[in-house]
Short mmCIF file of C-alpha atoms and ligand atoms in Angstrom, two decimals:
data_model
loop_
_atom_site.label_atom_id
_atom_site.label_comp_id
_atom_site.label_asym_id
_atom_site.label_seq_id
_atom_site.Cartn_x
_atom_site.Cartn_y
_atom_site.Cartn_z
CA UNK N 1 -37.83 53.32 27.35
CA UNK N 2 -33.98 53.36 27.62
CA UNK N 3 -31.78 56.01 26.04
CA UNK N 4 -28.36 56.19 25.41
CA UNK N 5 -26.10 59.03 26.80
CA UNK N 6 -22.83 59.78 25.22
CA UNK N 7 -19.79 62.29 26.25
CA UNK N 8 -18.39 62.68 23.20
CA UNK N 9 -14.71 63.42 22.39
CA UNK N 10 -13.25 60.20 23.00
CA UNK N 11 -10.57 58.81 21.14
CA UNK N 12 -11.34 55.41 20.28
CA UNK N 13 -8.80 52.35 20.66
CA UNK N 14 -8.67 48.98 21.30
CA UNK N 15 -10.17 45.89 19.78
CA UNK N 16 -13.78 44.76 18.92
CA UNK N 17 -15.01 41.16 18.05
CA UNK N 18 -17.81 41.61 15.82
CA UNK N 19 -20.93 39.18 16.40
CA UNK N 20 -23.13 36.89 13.91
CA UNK N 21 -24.67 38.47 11.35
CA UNK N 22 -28.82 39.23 12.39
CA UNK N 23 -29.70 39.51 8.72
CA UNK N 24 -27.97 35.91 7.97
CA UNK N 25 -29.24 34.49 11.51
CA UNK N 26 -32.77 35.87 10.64
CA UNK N 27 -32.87 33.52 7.40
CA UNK N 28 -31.38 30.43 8.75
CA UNK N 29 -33.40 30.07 11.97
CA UNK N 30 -36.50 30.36 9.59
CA UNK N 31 -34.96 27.55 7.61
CA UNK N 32 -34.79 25.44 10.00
CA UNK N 33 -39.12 25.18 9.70
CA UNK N 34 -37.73 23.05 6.52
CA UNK N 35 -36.94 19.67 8.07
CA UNK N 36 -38.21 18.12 11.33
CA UNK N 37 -34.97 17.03 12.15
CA UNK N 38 -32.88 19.13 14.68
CA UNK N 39 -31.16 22.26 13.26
CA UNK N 40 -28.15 23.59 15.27
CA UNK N 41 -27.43 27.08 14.89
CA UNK N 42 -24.01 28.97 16.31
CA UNK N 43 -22.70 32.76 16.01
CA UNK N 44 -26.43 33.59 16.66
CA UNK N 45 -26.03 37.39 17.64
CA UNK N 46 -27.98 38.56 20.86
CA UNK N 47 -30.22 41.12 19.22
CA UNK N 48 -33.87 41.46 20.21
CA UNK N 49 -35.13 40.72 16.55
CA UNK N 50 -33.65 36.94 17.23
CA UNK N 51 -35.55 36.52 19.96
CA UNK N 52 -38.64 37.61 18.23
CA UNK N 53 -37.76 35.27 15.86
CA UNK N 54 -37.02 32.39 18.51
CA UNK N 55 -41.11 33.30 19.89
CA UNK N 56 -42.09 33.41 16.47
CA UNK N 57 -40.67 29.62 15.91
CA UNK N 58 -42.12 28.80 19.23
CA UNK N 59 -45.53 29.99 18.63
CA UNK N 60 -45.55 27.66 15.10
CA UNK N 61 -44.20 24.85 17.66
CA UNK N 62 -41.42 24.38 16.93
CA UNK N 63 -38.93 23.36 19.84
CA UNK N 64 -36.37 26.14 20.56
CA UNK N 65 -33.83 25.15 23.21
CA UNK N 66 -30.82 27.43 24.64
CA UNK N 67 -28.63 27.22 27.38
CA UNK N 68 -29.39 31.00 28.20
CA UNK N 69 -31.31 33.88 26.92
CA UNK N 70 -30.57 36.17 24.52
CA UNK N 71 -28.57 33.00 23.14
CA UNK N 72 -25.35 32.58 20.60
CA UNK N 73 -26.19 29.04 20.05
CA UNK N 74 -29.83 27.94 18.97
CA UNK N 75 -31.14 24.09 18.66
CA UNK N 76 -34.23 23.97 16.65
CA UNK N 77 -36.55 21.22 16.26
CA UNK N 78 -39.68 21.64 13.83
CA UNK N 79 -41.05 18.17 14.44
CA UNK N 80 -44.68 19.07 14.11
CA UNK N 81 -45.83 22.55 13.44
CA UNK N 82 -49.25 22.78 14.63
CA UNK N 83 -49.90 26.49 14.01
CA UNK N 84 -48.68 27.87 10.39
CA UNK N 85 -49.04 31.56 11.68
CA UNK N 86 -47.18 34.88 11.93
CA UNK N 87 -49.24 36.35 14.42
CA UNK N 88 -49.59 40.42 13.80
CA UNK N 89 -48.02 40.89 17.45
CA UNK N 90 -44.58 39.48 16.45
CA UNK N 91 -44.79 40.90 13.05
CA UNK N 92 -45.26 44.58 14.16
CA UNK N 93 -42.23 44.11 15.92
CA UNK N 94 -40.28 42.79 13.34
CA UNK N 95 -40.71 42.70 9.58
CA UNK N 96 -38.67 39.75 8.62
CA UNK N 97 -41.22 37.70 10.42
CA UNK N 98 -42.11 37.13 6.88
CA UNK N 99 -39.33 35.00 6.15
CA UNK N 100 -41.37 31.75 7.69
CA UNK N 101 -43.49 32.35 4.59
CA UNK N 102 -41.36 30.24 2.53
CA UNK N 103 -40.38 27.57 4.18
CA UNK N 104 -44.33 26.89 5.45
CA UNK N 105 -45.28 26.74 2.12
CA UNK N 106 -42.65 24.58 0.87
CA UNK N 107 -43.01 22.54 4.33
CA UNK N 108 -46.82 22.22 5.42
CA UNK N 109 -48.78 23.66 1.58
CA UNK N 110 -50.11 26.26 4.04
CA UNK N 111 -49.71 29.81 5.75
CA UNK N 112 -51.37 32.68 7.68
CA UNK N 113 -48.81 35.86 7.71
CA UNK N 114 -49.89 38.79 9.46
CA UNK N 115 -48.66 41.20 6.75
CA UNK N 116 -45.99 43.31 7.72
CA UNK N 117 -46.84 47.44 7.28
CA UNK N 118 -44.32 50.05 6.16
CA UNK N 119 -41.73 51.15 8.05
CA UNK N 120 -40.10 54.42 8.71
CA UNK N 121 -38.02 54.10 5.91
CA UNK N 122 -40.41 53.23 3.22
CA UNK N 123 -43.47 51.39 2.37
CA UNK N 124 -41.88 48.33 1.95
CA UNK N 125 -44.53 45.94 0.44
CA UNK N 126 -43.75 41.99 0.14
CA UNK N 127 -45.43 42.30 -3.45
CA UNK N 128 -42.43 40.66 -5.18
CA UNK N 129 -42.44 37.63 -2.25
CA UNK N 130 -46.23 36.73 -3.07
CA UNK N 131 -46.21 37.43 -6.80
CA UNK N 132 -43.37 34.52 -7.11
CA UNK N 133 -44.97 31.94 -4.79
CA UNK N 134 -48.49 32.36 -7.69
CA UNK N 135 -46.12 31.43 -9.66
CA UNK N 136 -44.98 28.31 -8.21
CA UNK N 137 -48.67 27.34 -7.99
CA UNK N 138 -49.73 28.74 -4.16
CA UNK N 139 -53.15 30.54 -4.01
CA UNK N 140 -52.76 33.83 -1.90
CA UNK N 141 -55.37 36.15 -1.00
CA UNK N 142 -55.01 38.87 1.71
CA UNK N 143 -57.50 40.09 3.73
CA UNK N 144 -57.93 41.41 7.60
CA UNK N 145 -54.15 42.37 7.37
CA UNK N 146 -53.07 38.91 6.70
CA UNK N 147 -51.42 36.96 3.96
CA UNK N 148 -53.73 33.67 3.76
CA UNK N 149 -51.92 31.30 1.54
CA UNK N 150 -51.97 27.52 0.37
CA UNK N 151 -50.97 25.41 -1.90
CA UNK N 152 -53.87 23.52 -3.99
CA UNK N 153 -51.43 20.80 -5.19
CA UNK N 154 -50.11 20.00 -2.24
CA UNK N 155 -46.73 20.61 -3.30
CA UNK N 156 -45.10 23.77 -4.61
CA UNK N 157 -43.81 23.12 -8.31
CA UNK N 158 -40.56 24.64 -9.89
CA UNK N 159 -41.05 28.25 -11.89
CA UNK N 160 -38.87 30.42 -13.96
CA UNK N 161 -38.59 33.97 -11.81
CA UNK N 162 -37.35 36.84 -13.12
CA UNK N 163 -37.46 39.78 -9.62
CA UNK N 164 -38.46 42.83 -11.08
CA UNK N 165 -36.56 44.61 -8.53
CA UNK N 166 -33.81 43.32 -5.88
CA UNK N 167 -35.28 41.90 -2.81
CA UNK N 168 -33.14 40.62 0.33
CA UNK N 169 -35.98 38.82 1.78
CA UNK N 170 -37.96 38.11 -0.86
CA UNK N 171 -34.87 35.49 -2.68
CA UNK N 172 -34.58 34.32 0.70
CA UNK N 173 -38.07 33.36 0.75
CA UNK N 174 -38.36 31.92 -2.43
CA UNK N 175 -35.04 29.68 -2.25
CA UNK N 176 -36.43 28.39 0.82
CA UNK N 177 -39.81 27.62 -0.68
CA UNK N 178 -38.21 26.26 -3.75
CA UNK N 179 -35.93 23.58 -2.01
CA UNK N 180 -38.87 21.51 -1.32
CA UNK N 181 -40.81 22.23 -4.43
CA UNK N 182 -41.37 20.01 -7.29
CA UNK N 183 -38.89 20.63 -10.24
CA UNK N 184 -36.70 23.34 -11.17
CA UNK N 185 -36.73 27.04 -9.62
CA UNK N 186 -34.79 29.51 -12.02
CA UNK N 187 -34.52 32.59 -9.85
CA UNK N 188 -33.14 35.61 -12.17
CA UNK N 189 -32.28 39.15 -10.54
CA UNK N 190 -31.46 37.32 -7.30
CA UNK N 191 -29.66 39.11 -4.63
CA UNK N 192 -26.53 38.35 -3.87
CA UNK N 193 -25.71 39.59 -0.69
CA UNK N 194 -23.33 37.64 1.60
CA UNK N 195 -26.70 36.80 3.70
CA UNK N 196 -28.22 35.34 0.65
CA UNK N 197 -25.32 33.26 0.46
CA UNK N 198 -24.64 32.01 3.65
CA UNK N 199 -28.25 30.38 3.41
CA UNK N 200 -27.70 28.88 0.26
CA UNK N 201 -25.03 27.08 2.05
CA UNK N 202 -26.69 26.44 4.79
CA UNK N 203 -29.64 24.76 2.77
CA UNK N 204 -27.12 23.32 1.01
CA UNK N 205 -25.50 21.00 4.00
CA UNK N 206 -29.49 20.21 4.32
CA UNK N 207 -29.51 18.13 1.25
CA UNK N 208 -31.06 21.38 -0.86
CA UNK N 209 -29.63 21.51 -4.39
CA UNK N 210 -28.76 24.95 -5.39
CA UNK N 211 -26.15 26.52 -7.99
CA UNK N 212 -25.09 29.25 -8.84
CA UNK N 213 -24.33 30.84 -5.41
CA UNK N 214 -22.83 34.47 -4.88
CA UNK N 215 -24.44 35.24 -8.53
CA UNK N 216 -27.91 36.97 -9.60
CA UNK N 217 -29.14 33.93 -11.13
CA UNK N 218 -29.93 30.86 -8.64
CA UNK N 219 -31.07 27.36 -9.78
CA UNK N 220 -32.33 24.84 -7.58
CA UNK N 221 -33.72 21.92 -8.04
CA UNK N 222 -36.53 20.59 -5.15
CA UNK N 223 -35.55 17.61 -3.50
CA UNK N 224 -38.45 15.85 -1.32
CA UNK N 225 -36.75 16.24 2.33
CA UNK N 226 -34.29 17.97 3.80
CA UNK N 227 -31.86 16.74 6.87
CA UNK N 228 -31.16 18.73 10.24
CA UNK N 229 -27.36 20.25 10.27
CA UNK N 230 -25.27 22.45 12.32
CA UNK N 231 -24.22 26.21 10.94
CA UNK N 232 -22.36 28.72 12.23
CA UNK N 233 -23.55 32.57 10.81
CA UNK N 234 -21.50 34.49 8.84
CA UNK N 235 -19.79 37.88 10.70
CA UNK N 236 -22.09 41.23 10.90
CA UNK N 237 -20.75 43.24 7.93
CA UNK N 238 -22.96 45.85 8.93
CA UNK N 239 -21.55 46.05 12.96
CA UNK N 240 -18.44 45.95 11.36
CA UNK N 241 -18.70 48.91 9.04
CA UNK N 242 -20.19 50.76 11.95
CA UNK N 243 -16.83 50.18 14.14
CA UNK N 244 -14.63 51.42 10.76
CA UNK N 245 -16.68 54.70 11.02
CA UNK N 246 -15.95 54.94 14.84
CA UNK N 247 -12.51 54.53 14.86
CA UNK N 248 -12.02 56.68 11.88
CA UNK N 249 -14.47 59.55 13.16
CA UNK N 250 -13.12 59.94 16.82
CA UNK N 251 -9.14 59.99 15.15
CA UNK N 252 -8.33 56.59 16.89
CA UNK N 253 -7.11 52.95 16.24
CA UNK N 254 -9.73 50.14 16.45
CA UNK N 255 -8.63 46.58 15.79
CA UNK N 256 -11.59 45.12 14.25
CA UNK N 257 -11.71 41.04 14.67
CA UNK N 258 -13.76 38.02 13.92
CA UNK N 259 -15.52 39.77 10.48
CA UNK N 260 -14.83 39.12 7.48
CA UNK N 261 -13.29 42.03 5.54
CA UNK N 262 -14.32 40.09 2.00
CA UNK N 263 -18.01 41.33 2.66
CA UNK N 264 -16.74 45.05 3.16
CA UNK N 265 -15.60 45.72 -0.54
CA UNK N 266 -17.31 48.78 -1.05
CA UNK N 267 -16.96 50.24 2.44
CA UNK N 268 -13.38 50.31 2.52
CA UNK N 269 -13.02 51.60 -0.48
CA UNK N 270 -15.51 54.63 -0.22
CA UNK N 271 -13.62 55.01 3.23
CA UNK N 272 -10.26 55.15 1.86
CA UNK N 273 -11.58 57.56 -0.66
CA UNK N 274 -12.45 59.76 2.13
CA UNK N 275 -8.93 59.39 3.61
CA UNK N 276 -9.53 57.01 6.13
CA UNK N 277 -6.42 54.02 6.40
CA UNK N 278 -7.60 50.67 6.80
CA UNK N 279 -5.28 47.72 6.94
CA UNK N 280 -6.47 44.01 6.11
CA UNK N 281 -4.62 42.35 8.95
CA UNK N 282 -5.84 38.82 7.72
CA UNK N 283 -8.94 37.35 6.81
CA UNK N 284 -10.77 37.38 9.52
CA UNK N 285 -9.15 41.42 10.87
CA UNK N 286 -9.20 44.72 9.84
CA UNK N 287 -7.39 47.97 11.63
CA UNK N 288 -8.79 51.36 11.20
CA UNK N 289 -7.06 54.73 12.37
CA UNK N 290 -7.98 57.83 12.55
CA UNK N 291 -7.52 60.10 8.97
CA UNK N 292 -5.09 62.89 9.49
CA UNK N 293 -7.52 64.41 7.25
CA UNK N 294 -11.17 63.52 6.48
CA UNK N 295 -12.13 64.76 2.64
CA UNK N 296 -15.78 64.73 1.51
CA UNK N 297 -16.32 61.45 -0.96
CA UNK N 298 -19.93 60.96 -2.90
CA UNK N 299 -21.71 57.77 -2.46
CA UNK N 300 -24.17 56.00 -3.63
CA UNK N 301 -26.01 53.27 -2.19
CA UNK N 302 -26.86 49.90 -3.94
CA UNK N 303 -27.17 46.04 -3.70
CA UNK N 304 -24.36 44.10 -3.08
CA UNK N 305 -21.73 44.33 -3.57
CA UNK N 306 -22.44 47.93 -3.70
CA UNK N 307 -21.89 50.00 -0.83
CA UNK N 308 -24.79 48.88 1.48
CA UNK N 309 -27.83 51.26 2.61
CA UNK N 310 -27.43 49.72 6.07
CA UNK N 311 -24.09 51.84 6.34
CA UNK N 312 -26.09 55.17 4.70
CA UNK N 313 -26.52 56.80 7.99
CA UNK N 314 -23.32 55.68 9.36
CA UNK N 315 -21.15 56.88 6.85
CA UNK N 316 -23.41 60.25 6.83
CA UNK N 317 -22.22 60.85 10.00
CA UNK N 318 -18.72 60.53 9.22
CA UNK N 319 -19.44 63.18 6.12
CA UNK N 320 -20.35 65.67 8.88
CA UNK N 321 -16.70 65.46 9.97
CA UNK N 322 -15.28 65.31 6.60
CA UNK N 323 -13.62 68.49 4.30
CA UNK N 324 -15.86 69.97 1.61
CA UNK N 325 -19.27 68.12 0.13
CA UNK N 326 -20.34 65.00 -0.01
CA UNK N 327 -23.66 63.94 -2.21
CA UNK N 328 -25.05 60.66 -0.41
CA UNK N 329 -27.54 58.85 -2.96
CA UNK N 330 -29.96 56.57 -1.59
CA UNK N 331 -31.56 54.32 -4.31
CA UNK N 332 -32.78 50.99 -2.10
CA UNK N 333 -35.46 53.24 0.18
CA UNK N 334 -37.74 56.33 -0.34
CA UNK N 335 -37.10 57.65 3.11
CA UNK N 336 -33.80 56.60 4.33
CA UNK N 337 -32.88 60.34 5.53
CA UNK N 338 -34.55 60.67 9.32
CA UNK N 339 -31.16 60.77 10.83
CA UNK N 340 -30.42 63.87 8.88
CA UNK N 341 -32.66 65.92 10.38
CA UNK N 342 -31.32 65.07 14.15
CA UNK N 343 -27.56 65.67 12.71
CA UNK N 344 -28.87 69.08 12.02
CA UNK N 345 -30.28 69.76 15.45
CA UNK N 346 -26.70 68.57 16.24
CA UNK N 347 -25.26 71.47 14.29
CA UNK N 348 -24.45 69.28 11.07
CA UNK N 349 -24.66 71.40 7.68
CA UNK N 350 -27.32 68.68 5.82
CA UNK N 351 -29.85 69.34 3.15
CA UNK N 352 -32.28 66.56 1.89
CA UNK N 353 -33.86 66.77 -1.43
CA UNK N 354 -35.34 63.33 -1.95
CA UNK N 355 -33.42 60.44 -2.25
CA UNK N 356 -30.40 62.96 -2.44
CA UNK N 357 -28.52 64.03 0.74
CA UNK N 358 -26.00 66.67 0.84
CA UNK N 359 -23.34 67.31 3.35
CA UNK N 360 -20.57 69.91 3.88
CA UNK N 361 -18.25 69.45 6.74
CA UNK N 362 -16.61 69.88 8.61
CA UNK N 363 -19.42 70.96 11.51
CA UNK N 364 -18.47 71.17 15.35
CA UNK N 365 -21.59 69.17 16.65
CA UNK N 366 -22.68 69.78 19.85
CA UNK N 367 -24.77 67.42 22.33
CA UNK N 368 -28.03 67.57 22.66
CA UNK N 369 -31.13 65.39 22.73
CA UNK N 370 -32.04 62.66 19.37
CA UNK N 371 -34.55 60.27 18.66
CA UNK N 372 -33.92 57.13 17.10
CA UNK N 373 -35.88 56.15 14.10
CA UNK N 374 -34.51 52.94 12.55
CA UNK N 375 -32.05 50.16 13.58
CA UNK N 376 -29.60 51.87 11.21
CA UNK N 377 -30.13 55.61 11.84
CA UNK N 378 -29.62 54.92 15.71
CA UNK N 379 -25.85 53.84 14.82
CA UNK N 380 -25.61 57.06 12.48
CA UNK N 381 -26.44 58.76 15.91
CA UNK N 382 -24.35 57.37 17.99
CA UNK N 383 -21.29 57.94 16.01
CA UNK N 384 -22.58 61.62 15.43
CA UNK N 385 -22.80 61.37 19.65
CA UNK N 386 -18.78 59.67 19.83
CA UNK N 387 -17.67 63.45 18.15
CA UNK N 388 -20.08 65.79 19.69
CA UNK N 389 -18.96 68.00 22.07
CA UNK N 390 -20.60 67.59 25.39
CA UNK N 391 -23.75 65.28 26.38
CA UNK N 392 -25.64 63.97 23.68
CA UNK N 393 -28.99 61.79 24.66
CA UNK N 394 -30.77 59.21 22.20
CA UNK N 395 -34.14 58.25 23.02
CA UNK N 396 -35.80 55.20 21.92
CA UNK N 397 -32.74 52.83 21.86
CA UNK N 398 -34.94 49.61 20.92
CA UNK N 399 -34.57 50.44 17.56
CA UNK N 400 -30.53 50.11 17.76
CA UNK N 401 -31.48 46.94 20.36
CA UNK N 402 -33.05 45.14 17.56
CA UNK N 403 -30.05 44.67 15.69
CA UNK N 404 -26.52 45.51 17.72
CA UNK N 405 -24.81 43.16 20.10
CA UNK N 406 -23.76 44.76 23.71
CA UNK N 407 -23.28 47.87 21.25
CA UNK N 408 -22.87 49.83 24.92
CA UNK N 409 -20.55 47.35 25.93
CA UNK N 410 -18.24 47.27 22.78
CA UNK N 411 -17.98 51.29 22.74
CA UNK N 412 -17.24 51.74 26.38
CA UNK N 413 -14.55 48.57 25.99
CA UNK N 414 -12.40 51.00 23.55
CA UNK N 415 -12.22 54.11 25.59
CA UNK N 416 -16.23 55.68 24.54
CA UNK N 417 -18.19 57.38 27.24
CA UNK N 418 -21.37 55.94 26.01
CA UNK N 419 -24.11 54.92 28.82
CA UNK N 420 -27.77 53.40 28.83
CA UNK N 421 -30.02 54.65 31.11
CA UNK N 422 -32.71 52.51 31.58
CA UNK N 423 -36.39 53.90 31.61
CA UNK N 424 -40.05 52.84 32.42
CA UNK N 425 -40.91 49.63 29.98
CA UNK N 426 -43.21 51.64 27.51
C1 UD1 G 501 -33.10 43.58 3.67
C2 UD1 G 501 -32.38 43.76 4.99
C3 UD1 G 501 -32.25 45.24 5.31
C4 UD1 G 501 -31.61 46.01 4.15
C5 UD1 G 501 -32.33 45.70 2.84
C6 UD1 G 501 -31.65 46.29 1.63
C7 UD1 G 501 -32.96 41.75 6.21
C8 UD1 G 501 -33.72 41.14 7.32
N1 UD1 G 501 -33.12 43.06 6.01
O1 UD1 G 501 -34.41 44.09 3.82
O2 UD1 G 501 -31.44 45.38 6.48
O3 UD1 G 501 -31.68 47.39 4.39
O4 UD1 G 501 -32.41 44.27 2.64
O5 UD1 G 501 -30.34 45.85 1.54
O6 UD1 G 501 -32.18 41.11 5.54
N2 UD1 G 501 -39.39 45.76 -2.55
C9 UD1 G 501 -40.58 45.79 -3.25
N3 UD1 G 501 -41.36 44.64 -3.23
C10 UD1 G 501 -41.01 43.51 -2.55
C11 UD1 G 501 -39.78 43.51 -1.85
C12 UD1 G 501 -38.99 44.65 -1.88
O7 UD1 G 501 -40.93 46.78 -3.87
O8 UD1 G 501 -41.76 42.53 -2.57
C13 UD1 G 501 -38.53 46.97 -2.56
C14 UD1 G 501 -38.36 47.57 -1.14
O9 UD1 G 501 -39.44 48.42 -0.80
C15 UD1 G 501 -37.04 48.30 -1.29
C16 UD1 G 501 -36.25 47.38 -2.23
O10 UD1 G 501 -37.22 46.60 -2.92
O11 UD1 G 501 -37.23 49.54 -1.88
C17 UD1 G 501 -35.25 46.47 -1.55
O12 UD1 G 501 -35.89 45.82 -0.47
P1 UD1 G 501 -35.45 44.39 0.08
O13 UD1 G 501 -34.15 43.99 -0.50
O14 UD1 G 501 -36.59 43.46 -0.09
O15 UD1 G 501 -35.26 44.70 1.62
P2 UD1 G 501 -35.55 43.70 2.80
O16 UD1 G 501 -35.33 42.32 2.31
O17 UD1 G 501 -36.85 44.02 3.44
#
């Protein structure tokens, strides 16, 4: 398994591009089950979970083709799909192999979804996903680990659903089953992340009609076929809060390009409160420098646009560098805190009490060796490596693999000494 190994104490400066959005690409690849006419696909980021995805596609075949692999630019062509599985294989490795739910549904009346388990972060059920596809009339039972569903009509038909609780995945689901369904869909307590968005409009230039875009209620109205397009993903707001924490952390100057600042409300604000200056250069750039003096802010996480629980462990490890307390809230999932615990072997003052984190910095952290336990809790890490002093090592990388673009690459192109060191294939 490869590791990363970091000398920290680098000031940061330069300029990073940020890459396509995995948790926008993720949605609009599945999408693309929704027509049998060719879907082009560009700003594709080259993160392992798209390439699960691409298999995942493949398996159902569809017809994936790409100039090169891992690929920016995906042309997908669902023609036929002869096998309406999620096989538990590609699930295990990534949960939002559940997002082809939808779309087979809406597409083919039938699906077999190996269902995805918890993760480290919480138990994660798809509860909410299956509870609103009953309602639109599919028949769902789950047994051997799998989600067996069909529709008995043939065709999914329009409902009124109210989400008890916000799910990412689970309006991304539904809107795709519902833009082939019979009738209205009323979805109420939609999210409305920029993800959610970006496939709205991307359903949209299919021939899917959908209002009420970018707010918590979403209307569409089924249409019987949708057209092949071409979209390009929106920028990773997640990549790009994790570069605003690097240059601010290691006291440098990062020009940050090709994201869109828009997407970043709460970050920049929660960073500012915490004495960090960011400039919006223009729509499309954002400059971060160093604080002269890092001051403890509270934050809690929440849907958009509330600041994101993707940049919890992030902006944790900028707390560790930061005057006085700050109270980190997490309220999206039960067990967002494993970083914490390898801060604190890296001499960070943490305590966890539940879903509450507390942290009083400044600490000197020192190097030493960190496992990885989620996609988001690696980047925590490595920005908690950028200030160490001395050598710090994170094992089991393919969690940060899974969702950040030459992440290695980027660092080392602004002045980190950041390394992988490849090991045995586990
Ligand atoms: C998505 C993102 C993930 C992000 C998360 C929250 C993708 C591929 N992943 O994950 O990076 O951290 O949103 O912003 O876009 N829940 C239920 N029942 C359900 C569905 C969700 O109880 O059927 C709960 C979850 O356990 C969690 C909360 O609702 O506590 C929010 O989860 P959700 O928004 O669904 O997260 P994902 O879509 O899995």
């Amino acid at each position: 398994m490869d590791k990363f190994r970091i000398k920290g104490g680098k000031v940061l400066r330069g300029t990073v591009a940020i890459s396509g959005a995995k948790n926008s690409a993720l949605p609009v690849m599945a999408a693309a089950l929704l027509t049998a006419e060719k879907v082009t696909l560009h700003n594709i980021p080259k993160v392992r979970d798209l390439i699960t995805m691409s298999k995942l596609l493949a398996f159902m075949d569809a017809k994936v083709s790409v100039t090169e692999m891992p690929a920016s630019d995906y042309v997908i062509e669902a023609l036929k799909l002869n096998h309406v599985e999620a096989p538990y294989e590609l699930v295990k490795t990534m949960r939002a192999s559940v997002l082809t739910l939808g779309p087979l549904m809406a597409r083919v009346g039938m699906a077999r979804v190996s269902l995805p388990g918890g993760c480290a972060i919480g138990a994660r059920p798809v509860d909410l996903h299956l509870k609103a596809l009953e309602q639109m009339g599919a028949e769902i039972e789950t047994s051997h680990g799998y989600i067996e569903a069909r529709v008995p009509k043939g065709r999914l038909k329009g409902a009124h659903i109210v989400f008890e609780k916000i799910t990412v995945t689970g309006t991304e689901n539904i809107l795709m089953a519902a833009v082939l369904a019979e009738g209205e869909t009323v979805l109420e307590n939609a999210a409305r992340e920029p993800e959610v968005t970006d496939l709205v409009e991307m359903l949209g230039k299919m021939g899917a009609e959908i209002s009420g875009h970018g707010t918590s209620t979403l209307r569409i109205r089924g249409v019987d076929q949708l057209h092949g397009t071409e979209h390009s993903v929106i920028p990773d707001r997640i990549e790009a809060g994790t570069f605003l924490v690097a240059g601010a952390i290691t006291g440098g100057e990062l020009m940050i390009t090709h994201c869109e600042p828009e997407h970043l409300g709460a970050v920049i604000a929660k960073l500012g409160q915490a004495g960090v200056p960011i400039e919006i250069v223009n729509k499309t750039t954002m400059r971060v420098q160093g604080a002269k003096r890092l001051v403890g802010a509270d934050v809690t996480t929440e849907e958009y646009p509330g600041f994101a629980t993707d940049m919890q462990a992030q902006y944790m490890a900028l707390a560790t560098q930061a005057e006085g307390t700050s109270v980190i809230s997490e309220t999206i999932f039960e067990n967002r805190y494993l970083h914490a615990s390898e801060m604190i072997r890296m001499g960070a003052n943490i305590s966890v009490d539940g879903r509450k984190g507390v942290v009083r910095g400044p600490a000197q952290l020192s190097g030493t060796t960190v496992q990885a336990s989620d996609l988001r809790a690696s980047a925590g890490l490595v920005l908690a490596g950028l200030v160490a002093s001395g050598e710090t090592t994170i094992e089991r990388v393919y969690h940060i693999d899974r969702g950040y673009e030459g992440i290695v690459e980027k660092l080392r192109g602004v002045g980190a000494d950041i390394e992988r060191v490849h090991g045995a294939a586990s």
